[in-house]
Amino acid sequence: MAQTEKKGGLLRKSSASKKPLKEKVVLMYDEIFTTEDPSKCNPRFWEELFLMKVNLEYLEGKLEALDGEELMKIKDNINSLFQHCIQALGEEHPIRVVNALQVP
């Protein structure tokens, strides 16, 4: 049976013939780091995001890798992320609150 390894947001099978699989939360973070509004294709994007365990290592790495020009291109999505973090703090669902606290 293939062994699963978790590193940097990737779930890897030990078999060399398999493509690495990304965690769903990592795929959602990648959507935030595009110029498109991530909730455009999925209206429940933000609700779903805060139900998933935060991958701080991946999120911090993505933010640190941005230069000023790249950051300006995704400014609206980054602002939206923090706005939704603040909204999630007011919710009654404890998982959303805890995950929202870990993002900023």
PDB file of C-alpha atoms in Angstrom:
ATOM      1  CA  MET A   1       0.000   0.000   0.000  1.00  0.00           C
ATOM      2  CA  ALA A   2       1.338   3.447  -0.934  1.00  0.00           C
ATOM      3  CA  GLN A   3       2.328   5.708   1.920  1.00  0.00           C
ATOM      4  CA  THR A   4       0.912   9.255   2.072  1.00  0.00           C
ATOM      5  CA  GLU A   5       3.210  12.165   2.922  1.00  0.00           C
ATOM      6  CA  LYS A   6       2.036  15.708   3.666  1.00  0.00           C
ATOM      7  CA  LYS A   7       4.450  18.509   2.818  1.00  0.00           C
ATOM      8  CA  GLY A   8       3.829  22.070   1.683  1.00  0.00           C
ATOM      9  CA  GLY A   9       0.171  21.502   0.906  1.00  0.00           C
ATOM     10  CA  LEU A  10       0.781  18.473  -1.265  1.00  0.00           C
ATOM     11  CA  LEU A  11      -0.476  15.014  -0.553  1.00  0.00           C
ATOM     12  CA  ARG A  12       1.980  12.652  -2.254  1.00  0.00           C
ATOM     13  CA  LYS A  13       1.744   8.962  -2.889  1.00  0.00           C
ATOM     14  CA  SER A  14       5.055   7.199  -2.468  1.00  0.00           C
ATOM     15  CA  SER A  15       4.559   5.637  -5.895  1.00  0.00           C
ATOM     16  CA  ALA A  16       6.579   7.585  -8.483  1.00  0.00           C
ATOM     17  CA  SER A  17       3.941   6.992 -11.172  1.00  0.00           C
ATOM     18  CA  LYS A  18       1.267   9.077  -9.381  1.00  0.00           C
ATOM     19  CA  LYS A  19       0.893  12.835  -9.742  1.00  0.00           C
ATOM     20  CA  PRO A  20       1.031  14.751  -6.446  1.00  0.00           C
ATOM     21  CA  LEU A  21      -2.401  15.703  -5.138  1.00  0.00           C
ATOM     22  CA  LYS A  22      -3.028  19.066  -3.484  1.00  0.00           C
ATOM     23  CA  GLU A  23      -5.189  19.539  -0.415  1.00  0.00           C
ATOM     24  CA  LYS A  24      -8.521  21.206  -1.161  1.00  0.00           C
ATOM     25  CA  VAL A  25      -7.645  24.154   1.081  1.00  0.00           C
ATOM     26  CA  VAL A  26      -4.428  24.676  -0.928  1.00  0.00           C
ATOM     27  CA  LEU A  27      -6.402  24.657  -4.179  1.00  0.00           C
ATOM     28  CA  MET A  28      -8.701  27.279  -2.687  1.00  0.00           C
ATOM     29  CA  TYR A  29      -5.724  29.407  -1.587  1.00  0.00           C
ATOM     30  CA  ASP A  30      -4.426  29.207  -5.156  1.00  0.00           C
ATOM     31  CA  GLU A  31      -7.766  30.611  -6.345  1.00  0.00           C
ATOM     32  CA  ILE A  32      -7.308  33.602  -4.032  1.00  0.00           C
ATOM     33  CA  PHE A  33      -3.900  34.265  -5.604  1.00  0.00           C
ATOM     34  CA  THR A  34      -5.378  34.732  -9.083  1.00  0.00           C
ATOM     35  CA  THR A  35      -6.855  37.931 -10.462  1.00  0.00           C
ATOM     36  CA  GLU A  36     -10.357  36.408 -10.629  1.00  0.00           C
ATOM     37  CA  ASP A  37     -12.848  36.637  -7.770  1.00  0.00           C
ATOM     38  CA  PRO A  38     -12.803  33.129  -6.237  1.00  0.00           C
ATOM     39  CA  SER A  39     -16.493  33.341  -5.341  1.00  0.00           C
ATOM     40  CA  LYS A  40     -17.449  34.025  -8.958  1.00  0.00           C
ATOM     41  CA  CYS A  41     -17.605  30.311  -9.851  1.00  0.00           C
ATOM     42  CA  ASN A  42     -18.438  29.136  -6.326  1.00  0.00           C
ATOM     43  CA  PRO A  43     -20.764  31.432  -4.344  1.00  0.00           C
ATOM     44  CA  ARG A  44     -20.051  29.391  -1.182  1.00  0.00           C
ATOM     45  CA  PHE A  45     -16.278  29.739  -1.586  1.00  0.00           C
ATOM     46  CA  TRP A  46     -15.682  31.735   1.611  1.00  0.00           C
ATOM     47  CA  GLU A  47     -18.036  29.615   3.717  1.00  0.00           C
ATOM     48  CA  GLU A  48     -16.256  26.443   2.581  1.00  0.00           C
ATOM     49  CA  LEU A  49     -12.778  27.921   3.047  1.00  0.00           C
ATOM     50  CA  PHE A  50     -13.279  28.636   6.742  1.00  0.00           C
ATOM     51  CA  LEU A  51     -14.575  25.122   7.384  1.00  0.00           C
ATOM     52  CA  MET A  52     -11.204  23.672   6.336  1.00  0.00           C
ATOM     53  CA  LYS A  53      -8.111  23.465   8.498  1.00  0.00           C
ATOM     54  CA  VAL A  54      -5.735  26.331   7.755  1.00  0.00           C
ATOM     55  CA  ASN A  55      -2.441  25.478   6.055  1.00  0.00           C
ATOM     56  CA  LEU A  56      -0.388  28.394   7.375  1.00  0.00           C
ATOM     57  CA  GLU A  57       2.882  27.145   5.925  1.00  0.00           C
ATOM     58  CA  TYR A  58       1.482  27.212   2.392  1.00  0.00           C
ATOM     59  CA  LEU A  59      -0.440  30.478   2.820  1.00  0.00           C
ATOM     60  CA  GLU A  60       2.551  32.308   4.312  1.00  0.00           C
ATOM     61  CA  GLY A  61       4.814  30.979   1.561  1.00  0.00           C
ATOM     62  CA  LYS A  62       2.448  32.256  -1.126  1.00  0.00           C
ATOM     63  CA  LEU A  63       2.229  35.699   0.476  1.00  0.00           C
ATOM     64  CA  GLU A  64       5.992  35.982   0.999  1.00  0.00           C
ATOM     65  CA  ALA A  65       6.669  35.008  -2.620  1.00  0.00           C
ATOM     66  CA  LEU A  66       4.686  37.962  -3.982  1.00  0.00           C
ATOM     67  CA  ASP A  67       6.425  41.113  -5.123  1.00  0.00           C
ATOM     68  CA  GLY A  68       4.700  44.515  -5.000  1.00  0.00           C
ATOM     69  CA  GLU A  69       3.359  44.344  -8.545  1.00  0.00           C
ATOM     70  CA  GLU A  70       1.898  40.860  -8.075  1.00  0.00           C
ATOM     71  CA  LEU A  71       0.344  41.913  -4.786  1.00  0.00           C
ATOM     72  CA  MET A  72      -1.373  44.862  -6.438  1.00  0.00           C
ATOM     73  CA  LYS A  73      -2.894  42.548  -9.073  1.00  0.00           C
ATOM     74  CA  ILE A  74      -4.582  40.405  -6.408  1.00  0.00           C
ATOM     75  CA  LYS A  75      -5.230  43.195  -3.900  1.00  0.00           C
ATOM     76  CA  ASP A  76      -9.016  42.805  -4.166  1.00  0.00           C
ATOM     77  CA  ASN A  77      -8.847  39.087  -3.368  1.00  0.00           C
ATOM     78  CA  ILE A  78      -6.474  39.621  -0.425  1.00  0.00           C
ATOM     79  CA  ASN A  79      -8.761  42.349   0.934  1.00  0.00           C
ATOM     80  CA  SER A  80     -11.721  40.035   0.461  1.00  0.00           C
ATOM     81  CA  LEU A  81      -9.921  37.264   2.351  1.00  0.00           C
ATOM     82  CA  PHE A  82      -9.392  39.510   5.370  1.00  0.00           C
ATOM     83  CA  GLN A  83     -12.919  40.924   5.144  1.00  0.00           C
ATOM     84  CA  HIS A  84     -14.336  37.387   5.205  1.00  0.00           C
ATOM     85  CA  CYS A  85     -12.031  36.480   8.116  1.00  0.00           C
ATOM     86  CA  ILE A  86     -13.562  39.315  10.120  1.00  0.00           C
ATOM     87  CA  GLN A  87     -17.094  38.245   9.151  1.00  0.00           C
ATOM     88  CA  ALA A  88     -16.361  34.638  10.137  1.00  0.00           C
ATOM     89  CA  LEU A  89     -15.296  35.796  13.602  1.00  0.00           C
ATOM     90  CA  GLY A  90     -18.893  36.869  14.249  1.00  0.00           C
ATOM     91  CA  GLU A  91     -20.357  33.492  13.326  1.00  0.00           C
ATOM     92  CA  GLU A  92     -21.613  30.920  15.782  1.00  0.00           C
ATOM     93  CA  HIS A  93     -19.838  28.014  14.083  1.00  0.00           C
ATOM     94  CA  PRO A  94     -16.712  27.449  16.250  1.00  0.00           C
ATOM     95  CA  ILE A  95     -14.655  25.829  13.464  1.00  0.00           C
ATOM     96  CA  ARG A  96     -15.100  28.867  11.216  1.00  0.00           C
ATOM     97  CA  VAL A  97     -14.146  31.196  14.058  1.00  0.00           C
ATOM     98  CA  VAL A  98     -10.978  29.257  14.929  1.00  0.00           C
ATOM     99  CA  ASN A  99      -9.912  28.963  11.281  1.00  0.00           C
ATOM    100  CA  ALA A 100     -10.596  32.651  10.630  1.00  0.00           C
ATOM    101  CA  LEU A 101      -8.414  33.570  13.618  1.00  0.00           C
ATOM    102  CA  GLN A 102      -5.497  31.578  12.203  1.00  0.00           C
ATOM    103  CA  VAL A 103      -5.427  33.211   8.751  1.00  0.00           C
ATOM    104  CA  PRO A 104      -4.243  36.772   9.528  1.00  0.00           C
TER     105      PRO A 104
END
